[in-house]
Short mmCIF file of C-alpha atoms in Angstrom, two decimals:
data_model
loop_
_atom_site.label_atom_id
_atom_site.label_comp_id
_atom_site.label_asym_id
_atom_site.label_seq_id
_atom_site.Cartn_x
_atom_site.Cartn_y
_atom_site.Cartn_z
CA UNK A 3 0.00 0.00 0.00
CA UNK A 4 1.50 3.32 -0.87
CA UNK A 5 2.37 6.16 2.27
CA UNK A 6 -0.64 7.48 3.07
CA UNK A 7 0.77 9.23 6.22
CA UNK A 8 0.69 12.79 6.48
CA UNK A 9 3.65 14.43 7.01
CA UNK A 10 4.93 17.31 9.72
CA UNK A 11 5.22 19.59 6.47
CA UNK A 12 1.39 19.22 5.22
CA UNK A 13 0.20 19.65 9.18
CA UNK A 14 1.83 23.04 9.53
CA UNK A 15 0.44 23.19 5.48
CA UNK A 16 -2.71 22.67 7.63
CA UNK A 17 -2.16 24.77 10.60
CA UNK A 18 -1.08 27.97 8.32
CA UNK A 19 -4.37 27.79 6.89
CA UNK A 20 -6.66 26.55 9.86
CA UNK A 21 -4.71 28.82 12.63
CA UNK A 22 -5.89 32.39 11.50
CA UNK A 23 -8.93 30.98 10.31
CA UNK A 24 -10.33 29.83 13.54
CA UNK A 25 -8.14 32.88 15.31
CA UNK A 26 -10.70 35.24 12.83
CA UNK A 27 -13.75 33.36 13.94
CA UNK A 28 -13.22 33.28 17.12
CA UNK A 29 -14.21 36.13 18.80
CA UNK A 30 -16.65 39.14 17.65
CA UNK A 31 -13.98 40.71 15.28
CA UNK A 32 -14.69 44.06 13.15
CA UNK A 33 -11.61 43.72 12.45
CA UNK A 34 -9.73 45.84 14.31
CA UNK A 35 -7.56 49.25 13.58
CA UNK A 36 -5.28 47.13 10.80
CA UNK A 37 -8.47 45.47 9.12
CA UNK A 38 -11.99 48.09 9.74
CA UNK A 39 -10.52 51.00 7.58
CA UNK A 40 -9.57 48.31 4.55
CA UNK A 41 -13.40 46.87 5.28
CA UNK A 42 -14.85 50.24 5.04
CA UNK A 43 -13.02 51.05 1.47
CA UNK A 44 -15.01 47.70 0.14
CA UNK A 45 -17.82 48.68 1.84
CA UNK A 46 -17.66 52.22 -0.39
CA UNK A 47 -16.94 50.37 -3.20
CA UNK A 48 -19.96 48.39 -2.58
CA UNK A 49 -21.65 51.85 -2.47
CA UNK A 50 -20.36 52.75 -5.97
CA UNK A 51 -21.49 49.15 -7.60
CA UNK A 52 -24.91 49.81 -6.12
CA UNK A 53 -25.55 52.79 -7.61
CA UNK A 54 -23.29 52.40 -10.63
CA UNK A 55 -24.48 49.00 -11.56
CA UNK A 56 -26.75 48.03 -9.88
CA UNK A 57 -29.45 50.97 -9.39
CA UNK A 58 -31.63 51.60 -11.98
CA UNK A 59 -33.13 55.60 -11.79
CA UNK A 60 -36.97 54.37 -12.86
CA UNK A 61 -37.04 50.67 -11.60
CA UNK A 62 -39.91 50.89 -9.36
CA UNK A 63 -40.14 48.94 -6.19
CA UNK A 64 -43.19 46.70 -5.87
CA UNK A 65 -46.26 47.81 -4.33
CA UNK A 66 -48.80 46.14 -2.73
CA UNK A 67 -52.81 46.06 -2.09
CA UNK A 68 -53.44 48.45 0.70
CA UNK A 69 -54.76 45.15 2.02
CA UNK A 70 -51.90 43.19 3.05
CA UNK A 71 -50.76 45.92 5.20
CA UNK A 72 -48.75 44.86 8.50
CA UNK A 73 -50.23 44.83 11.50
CA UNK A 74 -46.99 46.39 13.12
CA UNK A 75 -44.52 48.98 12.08
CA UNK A 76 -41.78 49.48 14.95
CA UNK A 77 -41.60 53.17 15.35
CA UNK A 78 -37.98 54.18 16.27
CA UNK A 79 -35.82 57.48 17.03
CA UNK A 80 -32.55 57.66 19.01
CA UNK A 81 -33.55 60.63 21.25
CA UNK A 82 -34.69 59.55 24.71
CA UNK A 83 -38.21 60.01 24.23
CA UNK A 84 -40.45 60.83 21.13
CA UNK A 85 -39.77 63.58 19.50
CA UNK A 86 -41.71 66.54 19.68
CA UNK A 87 -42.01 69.95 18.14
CA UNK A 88 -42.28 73.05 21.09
CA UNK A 89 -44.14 74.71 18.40
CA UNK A 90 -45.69 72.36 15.54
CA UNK A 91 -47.05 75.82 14.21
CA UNK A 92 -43.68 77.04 13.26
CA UNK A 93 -42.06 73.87 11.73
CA UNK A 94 -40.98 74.37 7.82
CA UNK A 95 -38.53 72.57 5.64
CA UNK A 96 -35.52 74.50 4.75
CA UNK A 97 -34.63 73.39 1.35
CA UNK A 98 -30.76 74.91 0.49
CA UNK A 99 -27.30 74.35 -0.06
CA UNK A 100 -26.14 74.13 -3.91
CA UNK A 101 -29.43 75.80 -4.90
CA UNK A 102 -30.92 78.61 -7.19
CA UNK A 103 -33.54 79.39 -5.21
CA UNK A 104 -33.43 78.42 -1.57
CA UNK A 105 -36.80 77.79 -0.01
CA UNK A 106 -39.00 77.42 2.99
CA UNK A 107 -41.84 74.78 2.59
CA UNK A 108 -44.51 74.48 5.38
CA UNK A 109 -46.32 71.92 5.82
CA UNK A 110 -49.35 73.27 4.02
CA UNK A 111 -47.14 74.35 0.83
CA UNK A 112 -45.91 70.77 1.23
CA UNK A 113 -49.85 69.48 0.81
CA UNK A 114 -50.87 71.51 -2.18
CA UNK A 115 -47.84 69.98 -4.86
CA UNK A 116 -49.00 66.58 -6.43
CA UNK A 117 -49.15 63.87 -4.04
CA UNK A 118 -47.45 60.01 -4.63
CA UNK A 119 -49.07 57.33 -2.51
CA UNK A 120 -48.30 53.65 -2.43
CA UNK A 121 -48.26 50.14 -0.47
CA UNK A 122 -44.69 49.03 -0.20
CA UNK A 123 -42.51 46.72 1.79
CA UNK A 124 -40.11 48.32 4.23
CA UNK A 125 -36.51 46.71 4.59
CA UNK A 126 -35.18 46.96 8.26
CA UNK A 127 -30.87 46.54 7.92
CA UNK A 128 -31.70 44.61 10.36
CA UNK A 129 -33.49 41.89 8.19
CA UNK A 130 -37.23 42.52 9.22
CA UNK A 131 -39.74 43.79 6.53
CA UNK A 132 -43.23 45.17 7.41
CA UNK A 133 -45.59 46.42 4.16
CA UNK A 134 -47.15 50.19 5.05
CA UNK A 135 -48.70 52.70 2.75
CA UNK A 136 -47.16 56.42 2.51
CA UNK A 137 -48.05 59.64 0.84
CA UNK A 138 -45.90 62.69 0.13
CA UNK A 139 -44.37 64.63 -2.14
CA UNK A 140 -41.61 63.44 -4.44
CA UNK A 141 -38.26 65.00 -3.34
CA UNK A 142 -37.92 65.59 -7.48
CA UNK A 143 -40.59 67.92 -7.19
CA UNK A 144 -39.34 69.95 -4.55
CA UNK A 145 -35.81 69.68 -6.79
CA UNK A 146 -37.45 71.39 -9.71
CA UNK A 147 -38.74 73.43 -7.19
CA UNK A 148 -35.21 75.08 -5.83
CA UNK A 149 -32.92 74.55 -9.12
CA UNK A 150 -29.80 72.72 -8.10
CA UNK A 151 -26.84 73.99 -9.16
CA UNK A 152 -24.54 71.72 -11.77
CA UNK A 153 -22.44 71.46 -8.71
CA UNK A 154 -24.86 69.53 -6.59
CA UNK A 155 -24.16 65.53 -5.77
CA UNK A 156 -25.34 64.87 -2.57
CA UNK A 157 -28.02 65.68 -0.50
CA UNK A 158 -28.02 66.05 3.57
CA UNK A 159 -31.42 64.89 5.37
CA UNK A 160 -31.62 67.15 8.96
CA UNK A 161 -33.88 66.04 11.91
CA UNK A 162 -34.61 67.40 15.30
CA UNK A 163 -34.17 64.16 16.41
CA UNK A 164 -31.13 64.66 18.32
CA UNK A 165 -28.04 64.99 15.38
CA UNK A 166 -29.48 62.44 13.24
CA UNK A 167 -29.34 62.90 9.74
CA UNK A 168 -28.07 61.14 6.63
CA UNK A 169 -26.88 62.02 3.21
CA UNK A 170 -27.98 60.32 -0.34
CA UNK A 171 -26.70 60.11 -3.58
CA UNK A 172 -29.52 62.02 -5.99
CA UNK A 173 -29.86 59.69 -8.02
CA UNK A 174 -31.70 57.85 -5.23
CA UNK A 175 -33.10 60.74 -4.30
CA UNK A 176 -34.77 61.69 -7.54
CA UNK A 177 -36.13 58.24 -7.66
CA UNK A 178 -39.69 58.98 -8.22
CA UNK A 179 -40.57 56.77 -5.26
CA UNK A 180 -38.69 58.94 -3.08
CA UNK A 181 -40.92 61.34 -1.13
CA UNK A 182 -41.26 63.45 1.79
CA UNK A 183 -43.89 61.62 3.47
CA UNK A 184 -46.41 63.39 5.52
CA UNK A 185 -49.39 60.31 5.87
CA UNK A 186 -48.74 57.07 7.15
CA UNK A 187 -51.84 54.24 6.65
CA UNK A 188 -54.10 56.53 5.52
CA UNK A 189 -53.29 58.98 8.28
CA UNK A 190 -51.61 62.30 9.41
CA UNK A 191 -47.60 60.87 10.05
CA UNK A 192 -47.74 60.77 13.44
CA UNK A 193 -44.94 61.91 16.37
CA UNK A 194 -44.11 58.24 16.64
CA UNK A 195 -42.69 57.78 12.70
CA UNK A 196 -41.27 60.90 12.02
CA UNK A 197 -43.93 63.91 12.36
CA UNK A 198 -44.57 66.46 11.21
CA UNK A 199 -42.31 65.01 7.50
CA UNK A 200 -40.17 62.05 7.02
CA UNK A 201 -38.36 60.74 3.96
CA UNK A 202 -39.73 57.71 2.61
CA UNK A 203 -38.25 55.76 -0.25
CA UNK A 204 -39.10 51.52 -0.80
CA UNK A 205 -35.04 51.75 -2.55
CA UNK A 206 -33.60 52.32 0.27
CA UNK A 207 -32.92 50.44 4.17
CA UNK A 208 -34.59 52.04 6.84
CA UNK A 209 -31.62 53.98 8.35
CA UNK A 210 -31.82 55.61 5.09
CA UNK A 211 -35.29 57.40 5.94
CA UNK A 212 -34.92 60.37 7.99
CA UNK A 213 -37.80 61.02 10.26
CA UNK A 214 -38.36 64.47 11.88
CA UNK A 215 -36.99 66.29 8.89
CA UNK A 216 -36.02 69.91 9.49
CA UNK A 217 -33.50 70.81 6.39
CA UNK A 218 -32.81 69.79 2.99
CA UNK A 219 -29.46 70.57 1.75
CA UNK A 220 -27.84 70.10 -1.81
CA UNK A 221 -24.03 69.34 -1.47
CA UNK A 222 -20.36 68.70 -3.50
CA UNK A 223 -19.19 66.57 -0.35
CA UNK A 224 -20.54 63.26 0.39
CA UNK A 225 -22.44 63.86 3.61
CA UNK A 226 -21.85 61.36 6.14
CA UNK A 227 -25.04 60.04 8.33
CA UNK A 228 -25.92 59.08 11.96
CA UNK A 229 -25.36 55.51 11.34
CA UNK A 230 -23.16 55.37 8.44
CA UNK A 231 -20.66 57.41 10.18
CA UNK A 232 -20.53 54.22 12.78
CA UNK A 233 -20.06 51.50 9.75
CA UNK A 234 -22.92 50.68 8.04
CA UNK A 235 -22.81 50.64 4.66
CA UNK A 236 -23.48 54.05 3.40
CA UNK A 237 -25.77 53.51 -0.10
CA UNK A 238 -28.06 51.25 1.78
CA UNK A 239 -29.68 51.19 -1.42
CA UNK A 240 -31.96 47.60 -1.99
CA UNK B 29 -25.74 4.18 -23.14
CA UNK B 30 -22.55 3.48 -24.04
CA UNK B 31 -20.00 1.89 -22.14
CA UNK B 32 -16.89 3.56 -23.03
CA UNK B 33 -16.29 7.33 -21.28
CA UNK B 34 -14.51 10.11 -23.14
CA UNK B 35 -11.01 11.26 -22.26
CA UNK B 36 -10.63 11.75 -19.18
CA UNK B 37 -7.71 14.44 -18.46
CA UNK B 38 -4.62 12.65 -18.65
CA UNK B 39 -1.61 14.00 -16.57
CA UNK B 40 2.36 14.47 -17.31
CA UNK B 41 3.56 11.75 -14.83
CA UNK B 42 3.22 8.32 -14.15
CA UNK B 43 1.84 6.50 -11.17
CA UNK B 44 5.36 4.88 -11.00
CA UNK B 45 7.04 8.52 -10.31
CA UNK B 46 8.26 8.55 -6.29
CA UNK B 47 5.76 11.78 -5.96
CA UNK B 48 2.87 10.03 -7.50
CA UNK B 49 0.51 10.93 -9.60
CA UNK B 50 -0.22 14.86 -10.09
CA UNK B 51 -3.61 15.39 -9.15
CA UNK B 52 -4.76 18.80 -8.48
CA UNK B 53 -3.29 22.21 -9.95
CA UNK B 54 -1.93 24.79 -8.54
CA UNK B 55 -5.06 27.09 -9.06
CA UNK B 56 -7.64 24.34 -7.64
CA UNK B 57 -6.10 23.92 -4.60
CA UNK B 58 -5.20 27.54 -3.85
CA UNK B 59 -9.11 28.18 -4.89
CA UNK B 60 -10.07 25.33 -2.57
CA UNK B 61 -8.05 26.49 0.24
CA UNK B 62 -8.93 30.08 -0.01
CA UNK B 63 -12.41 29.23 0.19
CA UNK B 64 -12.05 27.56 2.78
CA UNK B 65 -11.11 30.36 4.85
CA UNK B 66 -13.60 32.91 3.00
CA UNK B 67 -16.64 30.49 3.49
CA UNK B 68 -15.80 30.03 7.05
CA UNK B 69 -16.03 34.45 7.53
CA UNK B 70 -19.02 34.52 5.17
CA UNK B 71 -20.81 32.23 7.90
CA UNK B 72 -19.52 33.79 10.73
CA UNK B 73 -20.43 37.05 9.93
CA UNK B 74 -23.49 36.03 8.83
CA UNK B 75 -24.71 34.37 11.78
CA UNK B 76 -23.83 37.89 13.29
CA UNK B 77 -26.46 39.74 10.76
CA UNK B 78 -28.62 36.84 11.50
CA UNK B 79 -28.65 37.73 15.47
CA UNK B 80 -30.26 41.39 14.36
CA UNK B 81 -33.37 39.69 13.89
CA UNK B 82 -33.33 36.14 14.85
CA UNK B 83 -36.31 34.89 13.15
CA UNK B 84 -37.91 34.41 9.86
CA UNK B 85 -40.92 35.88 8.47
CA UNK B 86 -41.93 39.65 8.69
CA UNK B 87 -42.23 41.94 11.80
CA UNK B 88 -44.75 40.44 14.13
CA UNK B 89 -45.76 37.42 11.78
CA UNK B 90 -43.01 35.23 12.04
CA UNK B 91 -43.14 32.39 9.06
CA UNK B 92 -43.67 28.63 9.73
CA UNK B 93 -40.91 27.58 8.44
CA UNK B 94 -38.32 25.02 11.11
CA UNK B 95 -35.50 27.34 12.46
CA UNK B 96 -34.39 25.36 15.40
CA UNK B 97 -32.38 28.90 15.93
CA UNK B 98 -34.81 30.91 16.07
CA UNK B 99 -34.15 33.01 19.43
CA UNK B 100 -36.13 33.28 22.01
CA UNK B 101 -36.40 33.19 25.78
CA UNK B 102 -35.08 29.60 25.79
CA UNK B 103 -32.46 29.97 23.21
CA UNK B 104 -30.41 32.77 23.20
CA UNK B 105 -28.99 32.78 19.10
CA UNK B 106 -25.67 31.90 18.27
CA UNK B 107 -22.35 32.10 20.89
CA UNK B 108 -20.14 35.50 20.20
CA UNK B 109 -17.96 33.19 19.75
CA UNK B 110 -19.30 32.28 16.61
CA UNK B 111 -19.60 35.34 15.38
CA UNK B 112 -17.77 37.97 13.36
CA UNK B 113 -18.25 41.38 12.88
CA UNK B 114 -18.60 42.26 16.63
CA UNK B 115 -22.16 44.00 16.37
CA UNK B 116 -24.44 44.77 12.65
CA UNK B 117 -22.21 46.79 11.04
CA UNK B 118 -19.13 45.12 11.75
CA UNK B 119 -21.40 41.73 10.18
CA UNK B 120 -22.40 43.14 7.16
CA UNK B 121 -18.59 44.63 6.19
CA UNK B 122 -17.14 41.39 6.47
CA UNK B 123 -19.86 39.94 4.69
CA UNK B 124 -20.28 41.96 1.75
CA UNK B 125 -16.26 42.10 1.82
CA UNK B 126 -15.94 38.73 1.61
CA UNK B 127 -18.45 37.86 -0.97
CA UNK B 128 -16.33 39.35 -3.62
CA UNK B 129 -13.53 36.48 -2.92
CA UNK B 130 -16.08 33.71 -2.62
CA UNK B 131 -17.68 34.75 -6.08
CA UNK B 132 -14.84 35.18 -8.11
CA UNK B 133 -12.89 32.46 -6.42
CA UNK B 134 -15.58 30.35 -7.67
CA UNK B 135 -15.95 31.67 -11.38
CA UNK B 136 -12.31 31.33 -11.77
CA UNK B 137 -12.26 27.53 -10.52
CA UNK B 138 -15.42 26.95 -12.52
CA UNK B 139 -13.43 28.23 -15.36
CA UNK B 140 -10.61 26.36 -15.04
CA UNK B 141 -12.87 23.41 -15.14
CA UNK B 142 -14.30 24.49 -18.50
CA UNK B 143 -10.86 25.98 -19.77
CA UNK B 144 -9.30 22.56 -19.22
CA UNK B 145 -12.06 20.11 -19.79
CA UNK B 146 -11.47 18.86 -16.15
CA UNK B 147 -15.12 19.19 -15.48
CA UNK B 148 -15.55 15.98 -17.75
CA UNK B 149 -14.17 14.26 -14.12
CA UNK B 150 -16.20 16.27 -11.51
CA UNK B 151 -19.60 16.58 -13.57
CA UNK B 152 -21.94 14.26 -11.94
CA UNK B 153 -24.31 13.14 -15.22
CA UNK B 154 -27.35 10.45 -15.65
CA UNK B 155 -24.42 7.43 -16.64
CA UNK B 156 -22.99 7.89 -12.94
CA UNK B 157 -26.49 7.09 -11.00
CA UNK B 158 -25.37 3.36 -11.60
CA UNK B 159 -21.64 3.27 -10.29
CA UNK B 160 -22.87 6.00 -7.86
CA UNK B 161 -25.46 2.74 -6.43
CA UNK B 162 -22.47 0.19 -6.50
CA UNK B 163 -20.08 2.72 -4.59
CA UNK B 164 -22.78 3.33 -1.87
CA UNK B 165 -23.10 -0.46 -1.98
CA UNK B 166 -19.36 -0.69 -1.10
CA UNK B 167 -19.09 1.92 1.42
CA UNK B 168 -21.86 -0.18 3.47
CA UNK B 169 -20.07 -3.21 3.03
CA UNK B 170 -22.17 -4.79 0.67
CA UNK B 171 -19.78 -4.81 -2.05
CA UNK B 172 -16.70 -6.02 -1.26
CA UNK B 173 -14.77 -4.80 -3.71
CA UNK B 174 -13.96 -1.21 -4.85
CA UNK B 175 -15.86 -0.23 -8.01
CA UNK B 176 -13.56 0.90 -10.94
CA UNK B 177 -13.25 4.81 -11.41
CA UNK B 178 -11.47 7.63 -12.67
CA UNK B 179 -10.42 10.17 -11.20
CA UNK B 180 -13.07 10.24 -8.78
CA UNK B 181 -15.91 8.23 -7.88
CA UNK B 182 -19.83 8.53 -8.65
CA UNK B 183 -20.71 9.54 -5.35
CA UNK B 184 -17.30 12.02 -5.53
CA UNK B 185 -18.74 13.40 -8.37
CA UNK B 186 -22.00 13.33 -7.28
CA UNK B 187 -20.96 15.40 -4.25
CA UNK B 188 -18.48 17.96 -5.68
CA UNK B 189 -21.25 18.65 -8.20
CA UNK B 190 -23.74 19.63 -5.46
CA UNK B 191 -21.44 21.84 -3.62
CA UNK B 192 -20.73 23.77 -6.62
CA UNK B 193 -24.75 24.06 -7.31
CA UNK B 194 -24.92 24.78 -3.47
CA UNK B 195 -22.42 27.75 -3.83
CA UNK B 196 -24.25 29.45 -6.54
CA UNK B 197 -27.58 28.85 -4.81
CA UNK B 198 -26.16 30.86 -2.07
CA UNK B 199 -24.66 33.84 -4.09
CA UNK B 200 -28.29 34.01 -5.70
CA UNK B 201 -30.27 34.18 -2.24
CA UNK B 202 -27.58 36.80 -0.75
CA UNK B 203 -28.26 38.07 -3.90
CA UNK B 204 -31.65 38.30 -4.10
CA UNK B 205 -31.60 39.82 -0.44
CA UNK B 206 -28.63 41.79 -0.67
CA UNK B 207 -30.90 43.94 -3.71
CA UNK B 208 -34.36 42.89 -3.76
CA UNK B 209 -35.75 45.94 -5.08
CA UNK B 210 -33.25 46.16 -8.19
CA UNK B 211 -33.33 42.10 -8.56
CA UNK B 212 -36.77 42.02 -7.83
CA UNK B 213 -37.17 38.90 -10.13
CA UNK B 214 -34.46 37.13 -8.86
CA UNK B 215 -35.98 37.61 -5.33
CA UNK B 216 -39.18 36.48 -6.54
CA UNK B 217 -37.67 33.60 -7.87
CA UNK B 218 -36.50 31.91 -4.55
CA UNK B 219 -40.55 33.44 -3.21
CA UNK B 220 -40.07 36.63 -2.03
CA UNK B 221 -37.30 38.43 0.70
CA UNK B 222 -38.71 36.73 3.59
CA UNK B 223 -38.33 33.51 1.95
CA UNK B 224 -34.48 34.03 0.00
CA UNK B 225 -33.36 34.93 3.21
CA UNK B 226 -34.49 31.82 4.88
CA UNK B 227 -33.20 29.63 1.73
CA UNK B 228 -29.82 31.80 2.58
CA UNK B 229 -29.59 30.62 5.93
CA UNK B 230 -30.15 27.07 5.17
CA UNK B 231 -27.76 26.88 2.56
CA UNK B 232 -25.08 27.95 5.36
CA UNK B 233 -26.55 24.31 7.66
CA UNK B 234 -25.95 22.17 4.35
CA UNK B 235 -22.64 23.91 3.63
CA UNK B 236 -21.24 22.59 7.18
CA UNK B 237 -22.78 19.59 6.48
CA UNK B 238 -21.26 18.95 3.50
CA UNK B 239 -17.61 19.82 5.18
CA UNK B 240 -18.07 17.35 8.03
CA UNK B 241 -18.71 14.71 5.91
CA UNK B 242 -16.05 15.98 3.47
CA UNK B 243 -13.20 15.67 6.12
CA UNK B 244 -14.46 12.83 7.84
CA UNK B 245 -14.52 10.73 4.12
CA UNK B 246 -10.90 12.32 3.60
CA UNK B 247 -9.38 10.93 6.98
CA UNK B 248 -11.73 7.68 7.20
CA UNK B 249 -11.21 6.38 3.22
CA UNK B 250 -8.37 8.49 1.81
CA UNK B 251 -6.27 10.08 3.90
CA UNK B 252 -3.51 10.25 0.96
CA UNK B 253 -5.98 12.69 -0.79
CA UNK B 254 -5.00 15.43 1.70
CA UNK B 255 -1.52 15.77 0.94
CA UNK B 256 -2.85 16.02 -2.84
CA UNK B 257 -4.85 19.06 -1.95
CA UNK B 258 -2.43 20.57 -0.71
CA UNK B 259 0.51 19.93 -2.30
CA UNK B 260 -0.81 18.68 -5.46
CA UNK B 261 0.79 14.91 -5.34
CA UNK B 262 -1.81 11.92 -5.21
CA UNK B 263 0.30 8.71 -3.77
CA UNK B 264 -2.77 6.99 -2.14
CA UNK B 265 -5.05 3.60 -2.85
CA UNK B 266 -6.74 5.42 -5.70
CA UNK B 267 -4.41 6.34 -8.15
CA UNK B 268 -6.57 5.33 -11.32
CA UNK B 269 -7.32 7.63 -14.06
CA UNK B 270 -8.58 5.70 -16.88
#
């Protein structure tokens, strides 16, 4: 019978492979100062593939009969407690930045441009879905509205919920599913998902929608975000 | 059917020469080795996304579909231990990093098999159901002796036919989860998100399963076939290649 023994060579073959394998996988490893930056330059490459290649400007996500809505929709901020306007009277978008024609919306301008309202599935990052409806107006229209300048990429999302915020590539943002929402189920948005206006989009995760809106801003510089400035993946584009 | 096989591969050396037979290139086993490692941080990260939301289904109407993982007050989710990525974010880096090795580690090994014709001796096709029968027959010691084969055997090929199949149904469901708005078809294909992402996770159960079996089979029948993976050189019981 021929040697079928393994040698000392092909175990430390073995243990070259095995040892940093098991070293990796054993313990909850972002991978530290050497490895998180390198992870985080994929991760923005990911971000370029997705909108690149992968994101198509008039795909529409599918929507669904009002019907099959879910019974639950978590409701979520990062402040301590809802927020809540001192004075729901004065709230107004402040739409600015790379702009023509910088502008202040209130929530009744807001309701007199042409609504969009659909059923759609909502992707937590966190692997969840739940199917809601939404209606709002189409952050394209309040584009058209303020006349970016040729030197507008980005755009920032503001809250009053605490500093979050997040920042979006436009041509997610002129996705014509992407609206500042202002009715949730059929109803006023209420405190609890983002009142008085929210930014609701079915392309994007849920991180991505910025509740509690207070300014709109057109920018050359990638804005960061609450959560993406932490690690997650910053296109969160589905 | 016919009885006679096409070529199969033939190699340089002789089973005389002291090194034995050459049995895997350079490129297979540095493919087979690398994903190796890369499979074993695409499931550990992933059972750290997984532990965001330890359950199948949508929010508050969880699917009825077995997940003996499925956390809850009596079972916790996987050990940290297990894990990689240290919280969400650190999960999904590692995963979406490491998906671009797995992918293109496996187009270039499948084509090397194409390039090279070597899939002719992995492909598991309708003439191998027979000597697939007669080497499960010998493996439970109904058959005393071992069936004739090539390169590999039926079941061999039967099994390193699967795993490739099981790779690319895994890159379609993480895939079809990773984008199912802009592949909505391919996400309707596996029945929806809810769905892909539960054929995603059980991919990851038959993937071990596969590699326990795979090692055990490598130590308990052909131990020789070890050293071939790694350094290339077959010098074990089953040297045949015609």
């Amino acid at each position: 019978m021929a040697d079928q023994r393994l040698d000392r060579r092909d175990f430390l073959r073995l243990g070259l492979v095995a040892g940093p394998a098991s070293l990796v996988a054993a313990c909850g490893w972002d991978g530290g100062a050497l490895l998180r930056p390198r992870l985080g330059t994929i991760s923005r490459f990911n971000d370029w593939v997705g909108e690149h290649v992968l994101l198509s400007s008039s795909r529409l996500a599918p929507t669904y009969d009002p019907g099959r809505r879910s019974g639950t929709m978590p409701s979520y901020f990062i402040s301590d407690a809802t927020p809540l306007l001192p004075n729901p009277a004065d709230w107004a978008l402040n739409v600015g930045g790379l702009v023509r024609k910088p502008t202040r919306l209130t929530r009744a301008m807001l309701e007199t441009f042409p609504r969009v309202s659909y059923t759609v599935k909502h992707h937590c990052v966190e692997g969840w879905t739940a199917i809601a409806s939404w209606t709002g107006v189409p952050v394209a229209t309040v584009a058209t509205l303020v006349e970016p300048l040729p030197g507008a990429r980005y755009l920032r999302f503001d809250s009053f919920d605490e500093n979050y915020f997040n920042g979006w590539d436009l041509k997610s943002a002129m996705h014509p599913q992407t609206i500042l929402a202002y009715a949730f189920n059929d109803q006023p948005l209420r405190p609890d998902h983002g009142a008085p206006l929210r930014l609701y989009s079915p392309i994007k995760l849920g991180y991505k929608l910025t509740k509690y809106l207070t300014r709109m801003t057109f920018t050359a510089e990638r804005p960061g975000g609450y959560w993406e400035d932490q690690g997650y993946p910053w296109l969160g584009g589905i | 059917m016919t009885s006679s096989s096409p070529p199969l591969p033939t190699t340089a050396s002789s089973p005389a020469s002291p090194r034995g037979i050459k049995r895997h290139h350079g490129l297979v086993r540095i493919a087979h080795w690398l994903n190796a490692v890369v499979l074993l941080g695409m499931i550990a990260s992933g059972l750290q996304i997984y532990m965001a939301f330890p359950h199948f289904g949508m929010k508050g109407r969880v699917y009825p579909v077995p997940n003996p993982f499925d956390a809850n007050s009596l079972h916790r989710g996987f050990p940290e231990w297990s894990r990689l990525g240290g919280w969400l974010a650190g999960g999904l880096n590692w995963h979406f990093a490491l998906a671009w090795p797995f992918v293109l580690t496996g187009l270039v090994y499948l084509g090397f098999l194409v390039m090279t014709g070597e899939w002719r001796a992995l492909v598991f096709r309708p003439r191998d159901i027979r000597p697939a029968l007669q080497m499960q027959l010998y493996y439970l010691r109904l058959r005393r002796d071992h069936p004739p084969q090539g390169k590999h055997n039926a079941l061999q090929k039967a099994a390193y036919t699967f795993i490739v199949l099981l790779g690319a149904l895994s890159t379609l469901t993480g895939f079809a989860i990773y984008k199912p708005v802009q592949l909505a078809w391919l996400t309707a294909l596996f029945g929806g998100y809810e769905l892909a992402r539960y054929w995603h996770f059980v991919s990851v159960w038959v993937f071990i399963a596969f590699t326990l079996l795979h090692v055990a089979l490598v130590f308990l029948v052909d131990p020789a076939s070890f050293r071939a993976i790694v350094t290339g050189w077959y010098r074990g019981r089953f040297p045949s290649h015609g």
